[in-house]
JSON list of C-alpha atoms in Angstrom, two decimals:
[
{"chain": "A", "resi": 469, "resn": "MET", "atom": "CA", "xyz": [-17.79, 11.57, 4.92]},
{"chain": "A", "resi": 470, "resn": "SER", "atom": "CA", "xyz": [-19.95, 13.79, 2.56]},
{"chain": "A", "resi": 471, "resn": "MET", "atom": "CA", "xyz": [-22.75, 12.05, 0.65]},
{"chain": "A", "resi": 472, "resn": "GLU", "atom": "CA", "xyz": [-24.49, 13.48, -2.58]},
{"chain": "A", "resi": 473, "resn": "THR", "atom": "CA", "xyz": [-27.87, 12.14, -3.67]},
{"chain": "A", "resi": 474, "resn": "THR", "atom": "CA", "xyz": [-27.53, 12.93, -7.56]},
{"chain": "A", "resi": 475, "resn": "GLU", "atom": "CA", "xyz": [-31.20, 13.67, -9.66]},
{"chain": "A", "resi": 476, "resn": "GLU", "atom": "CA", "xyz": [-31.80, 10.17, -10.24]},
{"chain": "A", "resi": 477, "resn": "GLY", "atom": "CA", "xyz": [-31.88, 9.15, -6.58]},
{"chain": "A", "resi": 478, "resn": "PHE", "atom": "CA", "xyz": [-28.38, 7.35, -6.16]},
{"chain": "A", "resi": 479, "resn": "THR", "atom": "CA", "xyz": [-26.08, 7.85, -4.05]},
{"chain": "A", "resi": 480, "resn": "ASP", "atom": "CA", "xyz": [-22.82, 9.59, -5.21]},
{"chain": "A", "resi": 481, "resn": "HIS", "atom": "CA", "xyz": [-19.47, 7.82, -3.62]},
{"chain": "A", "resi": 482, "resn": "SER", "atom": "CA", "xyz": [-17.58, 9.82, -6.13]},
{"chain": "A", "resi": 483, "resn": "ASN", "atom": "CA", "xyz": [-15.68, 11.20, -3.08]},
{"chain": "A", "resi": 484, "resn": "CYS", "atom": "CA", "xyz": [-14.84, 8.27, -1.59]},
{"chain": "A", "resi": 485, "resn": "CYS", "atom": "CA", "xyz": [-13.72, 6.17, -4.30]},
{"chain": "A", "resi": 486, "resn": "GLU", "atom": "CA", "xyz": [-11.80, 9.36, -5.28]},
{"chain": "A", "resi": 487, "resn": "GLN", "atom": "CA", "xyz": [-10.35, 9.39, -1.83]},
{"chain": "A", "resi": 488, "resn": "ARG", "atom": "CA", "xyz": [-9.84, 5.27, -2.35]},
{"chain": "A", "resi": 489, "resn": "GLY", "atom": "CA", "xyz": [-7.51, 6.07, -5.72]},
{"chain": "A", "resi": 490, "resn": "VAL", "atom": "CA", "xyz": [-10.69, 5.18, -8.22]},
{"chain": "A", "resi": 491, "resn": "SER", "atom": "CA", "xyz": [-9.41, 6.47, -11.56]},
{"chain": "A", "resi": 492, "resn": "PRO", "atom": "CA", "xyz": [-11.16, 9.14, -12.95]},
{"chain": "A", "resi": 493, "resn": "VAL", "atom": "CA", "xyz": [-12.12, 6.72, -15.88]},
{"chain": "A", "resi": 494, "resn": "CYS", "atom": "CA", "xyz": [-14.05, 4.93, -13.08]},
{"chain": "A", "resi": 495, "resn": "LEU", "atom": "CA", "xyz": [-15.58, 7.48, -11.00]},
{"chain": "A", "resi": 496, "resn": "SER", "atom": "CA", "xyz": [-19.18, 7.56, -13.01]},
{"chain": "A", "resi": 497, "resn": "LEU", "atom": "CA", "xyz": [-19.16, 4.00, -11.46]},
{"chain": "A", "resi": 498, "resn": "CYS", "atom": "CA", "xyz": [-19.22, 5.54, -7.78]},
{"chain": "A", "resi": 499, "resn": "LYS", "atom": "CA", "xyz": [-21.58, 8.45, -8.69]},
{"chain": "A", "resi": 500, "resn": "GLY", "atom": "CA", "xyz": [-24.52, 6.15, -10.04]},
{"chain": "A", "resi": 501, "resn": "ASN", "atom": "CA", "xyz": [-25.47, 8.26, -12.99]},
{"chain": "A", "resi": 502, "resn": "VAL", "atom": "CA", "xyz": [-23.76, 6.28, -15.66]},
{"chain": "A", "resi": 503, "resn": "LYS", "atom": "CA", "xyz": [-25.86, 6.51, -19.08]},
{"chain": "A", "resi": 504, "resn": "ARG", "atom": "CA", "xyz": [-23.76, 4.57, -21.16]},
{"chain": "A", "resi": 505, "resn": "ILE", "atom": "CA", "xyz": [-20.77, 1.99, -20.96]},
{"chain": "A", "resi": 506, "resn": "ASP", "atom": "CA", "xyz": [-18.01, 1.68, -23.54]},
{"chain": "A", "resi": 507, "resn": "PHE", "atom": "CA", "xyz": [-14.44, -0.29, -23.95]},
{"chain": "A", "resi": 508, "resn": "ARG", "atom": "CA", "xyz": [-13.25, 2.27, -21.32]},
{"chain": "A", "resi": 509, "resn": "HIS", "atom": "CA", "xyz": [-14.73, 0.85, -19.00]},
{"chain": "A", "resi": 510, "resn": "PHE", "atom": "CA", "xyz": [-13.76, -2.53, -19.73]},
{"chain": "A", "resi": 511, "resn": "VAL", "atom": "CA", "xyz": [-10.70, -1.35, -17.12]},
{"chain": "A", "resi": 512, "resn": "CYS", "atom": "CA", "xyz": [-12.81, -1.30, -14.16]},
{"chain": "A", "resi": 513, "resn": "LEU", "atom": "CA", "xyz": [-14.31, -5.14, -14.39]},
{"chain": "A", "resi": 514, "resn": "ASP", "atom": "CA", "xyz": [-10.89, -6.05, -14.84]},
{"chain": "A", "resi": 515, "resn": "HIS", "atom": "CA", "xyz": [-10.03, -4.46, -11.48]},
{"chain": "A", "resi": 516, "resn": "MET", "atom": "CA", "xyz": [-12.47, -7.03, -9.97]},
{"chain": "A", "resi": 517, "resn": "SER", "atom": "CA", "xyz": [-10.62, -9.81, -11.06]},
{"chain": "A", "resi": 518, "resn": "THR", "atom": "CA", "xyz": [-7.70, -9.36, -8.21]},
{"chain": "A", "resi": 519, "resn": "ILE", "atom": "CA", "xyz": [-7.16, -8.14, -4.69]},
{"chain": "A", "resi": 520, "resn": "VAL", "atom": "CA", "xyz": [-3.30, -7.47, -6.06]},
{"chain": "A", "resi": 521, "resn": "ASN", "atom": "CA", "xyz": [-4.95, -3.59, -7.17]},
{"chain": "A", "resi": 522, "resn": "SER", "atom": "CA", "xyz": [-6.28, -1.81, -3.57]},
{"chain": "A", "resi": 523, "resn": "CYS", "atom": "CA", "xyz": [-8.03, 0.46, -6.13]},
{"chain": "A", "resi": 524, "resn": "PHE", "atom": "CA", "xyz": [-10.77, -1.30, -7.90]},
{"chain": "A", "resi": 525, "resn": "PRO", "atom": "CA", "xyz": [-13.74, 0.18, -8.23]},
{"chain": "A", "resi": 526, "resn": "LEU", "atom": "CA", "xyz": [-16.50, -1.87, -7.50]},
{"chain": "A", "resi": 527, "resn": "LYS", "atom": "CA", "xyz": [-15.06, -3.22, -4.55]},
{"chain": "A", "resi": 528, "resn": "THR", "atom": "CA", "xyz": [-13.95, -0.06, -3.65]},
{"chain": "A", "resi": 529, "resn": "TYR", "atom": "CA", "xyz": [-17.74, 1.59, -3.84]},
{"chain": "A", "resi": 530, "resn": "THR", "atom": "CA", "xyz": [-19.10, -1.36, -1.96]},
{"chain": "A", "resi": 531, "resn": "ASN", "atom": "CA", "xyz": [-16.78, -0.47, 0.60]},
{"chain": "A", "resi": 532, "resn": "CYS", "atom": "CA", "xyz": [-17.56, 3.89, 0.66]},
{"chain": "A", "resi": 533, "resn": "ILE", "atom": "CA", "xyz": [-21.28, 1.88, 0.74]},
{"chain": "A", "resi": 534, "resn": "LEU", "atom": "CA", "xyz": [-20.08, 0.05, 4.75]},
{"chain": "A", "resi": 535, "resn": "SER", "atom": "CA", "xyz": [-18.43, 3.04, 5.78]},
{"chain": "A", "resi": 536, "resn": "HIS", "atom": "CA", "xyz": [-20.99, 5.62, 4.99]},
{"chain": "A", "resi": 537, "resn": "HIS", "atom": "CA", "xyz": [-23.19, 2.70, 7.50]},
{"chain": "A", "resi": 538, "resn": "LYS", "atom": "CA", "xyz": [-20.51, 2.76, 9.55]},
{"chain": "A", "resi": 539, "resn": "VAL", "atom": "CA", "xyz": [-19.33, -0.86, 10.10]},
{"chain": "A", "resi": 540, "resn": "LEU", "atom": "CA", "xyz": [-15.83, 0.03, 9.03]},
{"chain": "A", "resi": 541, "resn": "THR", "atom": "CA", "xyz": [-13.13, 0.92, 11.27]},
{"chain": "A", "resi": 542, "resn": "SER", "atom": "CA", "xyz": [-11.43, 4.26, 10.96]},
{"chain": "A", "resi": 543, "resn": "GLU", "atom": "CA", "xyz": [-8.52, 5.01, 8.97]},
{"chain": "A", "resi": 544, "resn": "PRO", "atom": "CA", "xyz": [-5.06, 3.73, 10.91]},
{"chain": "A", "resi": 545, "resn": "GLN", "atom": "CA", "xyz": [-3.08, 6.62, 12.86]},
{"chain": "A", "resi": 546, "resn": "GLU", "atom": "CA", "xyz": [0.45, 7.96, 12.46]},
{"chain": "A", "resi": 547, "resn": "PHE", "atom": "CA", "xyz": [1.53, 5.76, 9.86]},
{"chain": "A", "resi": 548, "resn": "ARG", "atom": "CA", "xyz": [5.48, 6.27, 9.35]},
{"chain": "A", "resi": 549, "resn": "VAL", "atom": "CA", "xyz": [8.18, 4.58, 8.20]},
{"chain": "A", "resi": 550, "resn": "SER", "atom": "CA", "xyz": [10.52, 4.09, 10.90]},
{"chain": "A", "resi": 551, "resn": "HIS", "atom": "CA", "xyz": [13.53, 2.74, 9.31]},
{"chain": "A", "resi": 552, "resn": "VAL", "atom": "CA", "xyz": [14.52, 2.85, 5.44]},
{"chain": "A", "resi": 553, "resn": "HIS", "atom": "CA", "xyz": [17.71, 0.28, 4.29]},
{"chain": "A", "resi": 554, "resn": "HIS", "atom": "CA", "xyz": [18.77, -0.04, 0.26]},
{"chain": "A", "resi": 555, "resn": "ASN", "atom": "CA", "xyz": [15.87, -3.18, -0.22]},
{"chain": "A", "resi": 556, "resn": "TRP", "atom": "CA", "xyz": [13.63, -3.20, 3.12]},
{"chain": "A", "resi": 557, "resn": "ALA", "atom": "CA", "xyz": [11.68, -0.58, 5.00]},
{"chain": "A", "resi": 558, "resn": "ILE", "atom": "CA", "xyz": [10.05, -0.87, 8.54]},
{"chain": "A", "resi": 559, "resn": "PHE", "atom": "CA", "xyz": [6.25, 0.65, 8.77]},
{"chain": "A", "resi": 560, "resn": "LYS", "atom": "CA", "xyz": [4.61, 1.43, 12.13]},
{"chain": "A", "resi": 561, "resn": "TRP", "atom": "CA", "xyz": [1.16, 2.65, 13.19]},
{"chain": "A", "resi": 562, "resn": "LYS", "atom": "CA", "xyz": [-1.64, 3.13, 15.59]},
{"chain": "A", "resi": 563, "resn": "PRO", "atom": "CA", "xyz": [-4.87, 1.13, 15.53]},
{"chain": "A", "resi": 564, "resn": "PRO", "atom": "CA", "xyz": [-7.69, 3.34, 14.60]},
{"chain": "A", "resi": 565, "resn": "LYS", "atom": "CA", "xyz": [-10.16, 5.50, 16.62]},
{"chain": "A", "resi": 566, "resn": "LYS", "atom": "CA", "xyz": [-12.90, 3.78, 15.85]},
{"chain": "A", "resi": 567, "resn": "LEU", "atom": "CA", "xyz": [-13.68, 0.61, 15.47]},
{"chain": "A", "resi": 568, "resn": "ALA", "atom": "CA", "xyz": [-10.57, -1.37, 16.41]},
{"chain": "A", "resi": 569, "resn": "HIS", "atom": "CA", "xyz": [-11.77, -4.02, 18.30]},
{"chain": "A", "resi": 570, "resn": "THR", "atom": "CA", "xyz": [-13.02, -5.58, 15.48]},
{"chain": "A", "resi": 571, "resn": "ILE", "atom": "CA", "xyz": [-9.68, -5.76, 12.67]},
{"chain": "A", "resi": 572, "resn": "THR", "atom": "CA", "xyz": [-8.82, -8.63, 11.55]},
{"chain": "A", "resi": 573, "resn": "LYS", "atom": "CA", "xyz": [-5.93, -7.41, 9.85]},
{"chain": "A", "resi": 574, "resn": "TYR", "atom": "CA", "xyz": [-4.06, -4.89, 8.06]},
{"chain": "A", "resi": 575, "resn": "TYR", "atom": "CA", "xyz": [-3.21, -3.91, 4.37]},
{"chain": "A", "resi": 576, "resn": "ILE", "atom": "CA", "xyz": [-0.01, -2.26, 3.41]},
{"chain": "A", "resi": 577, "resn": "HIS", "atom": "CA", "xyz": [-0.06, -0.73, 0.44]},
{"chain": "A", "resi": 578, "resn": "TRP", "atom": "CA", "xyz": [2.72, 0.66, -1.68]},
{"chain": "A", "resi": 579, "resn": "ARG", "atom": "CA", "xyz": [4.22, 1.30, -4.74]},
{"chain": "A", "resi": 580, "resn": "GLU", "atom": "CA", "xyz": [6.93, 2.74, -6.60]},
{"chain": "A", "resi": 581, "resn": "THR", "atom": "CA", "xyz": [6.60, 6.74, -7.86]},
{"chain": "A", "resi": 582, "resn": "ALA", "atom": "CA", "xyz": [8.53, 6.72, -10.95]},
{"chain": "A", "resi": 583, "resn": "SER", "atom": "CA", "xyz": [6.79, 8.09, -13.76]},
{"chain": "A", "resi": 584, "resn": "ASP", "atom": "CA", "xyz": [7.70, 5.19, -16.18]},
{"chain": "A", "resi": 585, "resn": "SER", "atom": "CA", "xyz": [6.46, 2.34, -13.06]},
{"chain": "A", "resi": 586, "resn": "GLN", "atom": "CA", "xyz": [2.58, 0.83, -13.38]},
{"chain": "A", "resi": 587, "resn": "ASN", "atom": "CA", "xyz": [0.41, 2.77, -11.33]},
{"chain": "A", "resi": 588, "resn": "ILE", "atom": "CA", "xyz": [-0.40, -0.49, -9.27]},
{"chain": "A", "resi": 589, "resn": "TYR", "atom": "CA", "xyz": [0.05, -0.84, -5.64]},
{"chain": "A", "resi": 590, "resn": "GLN", "atom": "CA", "xyz": [1.71, -4.28, -4.00]},
{"chain": "A", "resi": 591, "resn": "ILE", "atom": "CA", "xyz": [-0.28, -5.26, -0.45]},
{"chain": "A", "resi": 592, "resn": "ASP", "atom": "CA", "xyz": [1.40, -6.71, 1.80]},
{"chain": "A", "resi": 593, "resn": "ILE", "atom": "CA", "xyz": [-0.69, -8.09, 4.89]},
{"chain": "A", "resi": 594, "resn": "SER", "atom": "CA", "xyz": [0.08, -7.35, 8.45]},
{"chain": "A", "resi": 595, "resn": "SER", "atom": "CA", "xyz": [-1.84, -9.25, 11.72]},
{"chain": "A", "resi": 596, "resn": "ARG", "atom": "CA", "xyz": [-0.36, -5.88, 13.43]},
{"chain": "A", "resi": 597, "resn": "SER", "atom": "CA", "xyz": [2.30, -2.72, 13.37]},
{"chain": "A", "resi": 598, "resn": "PRO", "atom": "CA", "xyz": [5.11, -3.07, 12.76]},
{"chain": "A", "resi": 599, "resn": "HIS", "atom": "CA", "xyz": [5.63, -4.83, 9.69]},
{"chain": "A", "resi": 600, "resn": "LEU", "atom": "CA", "xyz": [8.63, -5.43, 7.42]},
{"chain": "A", "resi": 601, "resn": "ILE", "atom": "CA", "xyz": [8.44, -4.80, 3.30]},
{"chain": "A", "resi": 602, "resn": "ASP", "atom": "CA", "xyz": [11.87, -6.63, 2.00]},
{"chain": "A", "resi": 603, "resn": "ASN", "atom": "CA", "xyz": [11.75, -6.32, -1.59]},
{"chain": "A", "resi": 604, "resn": "LEU", "atom": "CA", "xyz": [12.40, -2.22, -2.42]},
{"chain": "A", "resi": 605, "resn": "LYS", "atom": "CA", "xyz": [14.93, -1.61, -4.57]},
{"chain": "A", "resi": 606, "resn": "PRO", "atom": "CA", "xyz": [18.48, -0.09, -3.82]},
{"chain": "A", "resi": 607, "resn": "GLY", "atom": "CA", "xyz": [17.76, 4.06, -4.93]},
{"chain": "A", "resi": 608, "resn": "TYR", "atom": "CA", "xyz": [13.91, 4.44, -5.94]},
{"chain": "A", "resi": 609, "resn": "ARG", "atom": "CA", "xyz": [11.07, 6.28, -4.67]},
{"chain": "A", "resi": 610, "resn": "TYR", "atom": "CA", "xyz": [8.44, 5.05, -3.01]},
{"chain": "A", "resi": 611, "resn": "GLU", "atom": "CA", "xyz": [4.80, 5.64, -1.58]},
{"chain": "A", "resi": 612, "resn": "ALA", "atom": "CA", "xyz": [2.78, 4.17, 1.15]},
{"chain": "A", "resi": 613, "resn": "PHE", "atom": "CA", "xyz": [0.16, 3.66, 3.38]},
{"chain": "A", "resi": 614, "resn": "VAL", "atom": "CA", "xyz": [-2.14, 1.42, 5.79]},
{"chain": "A", "resi": 615, "resn": "SER", "atom": "CA", "xyz": [-5.14, 0.54, 5.50]},
{"chain": "A", "resi": 616, "resn": "ALA", "atom": "CA", "xyz": [-7.32, -1.81, 8.19]},
{"chain": "A", "resi": 617, "resn": "VAL", "atom": "CA", "xyz": [-9.80, -4.72, 7.41]},
{"chain": "A", "resi": 618, "resn": "ASN", "atom": "CA", "xyz": [-12.57, -5.74, 9.69]},
{"chain": "A", "resi": 619, "resn": "GLN", "atom": "CA", "xyz": [-14.80, -8.42, 8.64]},
{"chain": "A", "resi": 620, "resn": "TYR", "atom": "CA", "xyz": [-17.37, -6.55, 6.56]},
{"chain": "A", "resi": 621, "resn": "GLY", "atom": "CA", "xyz": [-14.18, -4.65, 4.45]},
{"chain": "A", "resi": 622, "resn": "VAL", "atom": "CA", "xyz": [-11.58, -2.45, 4.15]},
{"chain": "A", "resi": 623, "resn": "SER", "atom": "CA", "xyz": [-11.56, 0.80, 5.95]},
{"chain": "A", "resi": 624, "resn": "GLU", "atom": "CA", "xyz": [-10.41, 4.20, 4.07]},
{"chain": "A", "resi": 625, "resn": "GLY", "atom": "CA", "xyz": [-6.30, 3.99, 4.13]},
{"chain": "A", "resi": 626, "resn": "SER", "atom": "CA", "xyz": [-4.20, 6.38, 6.26]},
{"chain": "A", "resi": 627, "resn": "VAL", "atom": "CA", "xyz": [-1.72, 9.41, 5.49]},
{"chain": "A", "resi": 628, "resn": "ARG", "atom": "CA", "xyz": [0.08, 8.47, 2.46]},
{"chain": "A", "resi": 629, "resn": "VAL", "atom": "CA", "xyz": [4.33, 8.53, 2.89]},
{"chain": "A", "resi": 630, "resn": "ILE", "atom": "CA", "xyz": [6.94, 9.11, 0.45]},
{"chain": "A", "resi": 631, "resn": "PHE", "atom": "CA", "xyz": [10.41, 7.45, 0.96]},
{"chain": "A", "resi": 632, "resn": "SER", "atom": "CA", "xyz": [13.40, 6.73, -0.74]},
{"chain": "A", "resi": 633, "resn": "THR", "atom": "CA", "xyz": [15.43, 3.44, -0.25]},
{"chain": "A", "resi": 634, "resn": "PRO", "atom": "CA", "xyz": [19.37, 4.71, -0.46]},
{"chain": "A", "resi": 635, "resn": "ARG", "atom": "CA", "xyz": [21.75, 3.81, -3.36]},
{"chain": "A", "resi": 636, "resn": "LEU", "atom": "CA", "xyz": [24.03, 1.57, -3.12]},
{"chain": "A", "resi": 637, "resn": "SER", "atom": "CA", "xyz": [27.57, 3.40, -2.60]},
{"chain": "A", "resi": 638, "resn": "THR", "atom": "CA", "xyz": [30.36, 1.38, -3.10]},
{"chain": "A", "resi": 639, "resn": "PRO", "atom": "CA", "xyz": [31.19, -1.55, -5.14]},
{"chain": "A", "resi": 640, "resn": "ASP", "atom": "CA", "xyz": [31.51, -4.29, -2.76]},
{"chain": "A", "resi": 641, "resn": "GLU", "atom": "CA", "xyz": [28.08, -3.54, -1.21]},
{"chain": "A", "resi": 642, "resn": "ARG", "atom": "CA", "xyz": [26.49, -3.85, -5.26]},
{"chain": "A", "resi": 643, "resn": "GLU", "atom": "CA", "xyz": [28.39, -7.28, -5.25]},
{"chain": "A", "resi": 644, "resn": "LEU", "atom": "CA", "xyz": [26.74, -8.24, -1.94]},
{"chain": "A", "resi": 645, "resn": "GLU", "atom": "CA", "xyz": [23.41, -7.24, -3.05]},
{"chain": "A", "resi": 646, "resn": "GLU", "atom": "CA", "xyz": [23.65, -8.73, -6.31]},
{"chain": "A", "resi": 647, "resn": "THR", "atom": "CA", "xyz": [24.20, -12.19, -4.95]},
{"chain": "A", "resi": 648, "resn": "GLN", "atom": "CA", "xyz": [21.57, -14.65, -5.37]},
{"chain": "A", "resi": 649, "resn": "PHE", "atom": "CA", "xyz": [22.09, -18.03, -4.28]},
{"chain": "A", "resi": 650, "resn": "GLY", "atom": "CA", "xyz": [20.52, -18.43, -0.43]},
{"chain": "A", "resi": 651, "resn": "TYR", "atom": "CA", "xyz": [20.68, -15.86, 2.43]},
{"chain": "A", "resi": 652, "resn": "ASN", "atom": "CA", "xyz": [23.71, -13.46, 1.89]},
{"chain": "A", "resi": 653, "resn": "GLU", "atom": "CA", "xyz": [24.91, -13.24, 5.41]},
{"chain": "A", "resi": 654, "resn": "THR", "atom": "CA", "xyz": [26.90, -10.80, 4.73]},
{"chain": "A", "resi": 655, "resn": "ALA", "atom": "CA", "xyz": [24.94, -8.25, 2.75]},
{"chain": "A", "resi": 656, "resn": "CYS", "atom": "CA", "xyz": [22.80, -8.21, 6.10]},
{"chain": "A", "resi": 657, "resn": "CYS", "atom": "CA", "xyz": [25.67, -7.26, 8.39]},
{"chain": "A", "resi": 658, "resn": "VAL", "atom": "CA", "xyz": [26.52, -4.26, 5.06]},
{"chain": "A", "resi": 659, "resn": "ARG", "atom": "CA", "xyz": [22.66, -3.38, 5.24]},
{"chain": "A", "resi": 660, "resn": "ALA", "atom": "CA", "xyz": [23.20, -3.30, 9.42]},
{"chain": "A", "resi": 661, "resn": "ALA", "atom": "CA", "xyz": [26.02, -0.94, 9.33]},
{"chain": "A", "resi": 662, "resn": "LEU", "atom": "CA", "xyz": [28.53, -3.38, 10.87]},
{"chain": "A", "resi": 663, "resn": "SER", "atom": "CA", "xyz": [31.78, -3.15, 11.18]},
{"chain": "A", "resi": 664, "resn": "ARG", "atom": "CA", "xyz": [34.25, -4.04, 7.89]},
{"chain": "A", "resi": 665, "resn": "LYS", "atom": "CA", "xyz": [36.29, -4.92, 10.17]},
{"chain": "A", "resi": 666, "resn": "CYS", "atom": "CA", "xyz": [33.98, -7.98, 11.81]},
{"chain": "A", "resi": 667, "resn": "LEU", "atom": "CA", "xyz": [32.20, -8.59, 7.88]},
{"chain": "A", "resi": 668, "resn": "PRO", "atom": "CA", "xyz": [34.50, -11.71, 8.07]},
{"chain": "A", "resi": 669, "resn": "LEU", "atom": "CA", "xyz": [32.81, -13.22, 10.61]},
{"chain": "A", "resi": 670, "resn": "CYS", "atom": "CA", "xyz": [29.03, -13.11, 8.85]},
{"chain": "A", "resi": 671, "resn": "SER", "atom": "CA", "xyz": [30.98, -15.51, 6.12]},
{"chain": "A", "resi": 672, "resn": "TYR", "atom": "CA", "xyz": [32.31, -17.70, 9.14]},
{"chain": "A", "resi": 673, "resn": "LYS", "atom": "CA", "xyz": [35.84, -16.66, 7.65]}
]
């Protein structure tokens, strides 16, 4: 991680913050030379109140300082999507190269990439690889990455992965997917590509 010192003597963490996804308007807080705060910076303070947004700047700024002092783990390795279905995906990765023994959990960050979607990552918590996310939408494009957590904070994120869930291809599948009353065994069998002649077994008919 490259670090720079500003003329005022502050350590410039803007590169670290930018890599962690901090919005441009908030990067000045990471640079350490903020001379004026106006209404545009309210969003930076707003982000502090929730852990759902993985890119809130002041928490990120703290993690960048801790990363500089080498108490955080390095980023998880070989992050990938191993299986993708209409509304779920399975993610796999390998532990970080540094301080892997200190990890308490992992954060899987994911979001839709459509231009009209909110630019906010959802976070799933996992104790180990692999991990399944099961509330995706059919026919959507997503971005995801994983970070490691220890007692001091959150590591840098892994490589980003872009993937798409397949569209529902037949009216029967759409009807099954839209069933919202309890667990739908037949829909599960369809997602698992079970032979159509065997589907009655899934509904006990």
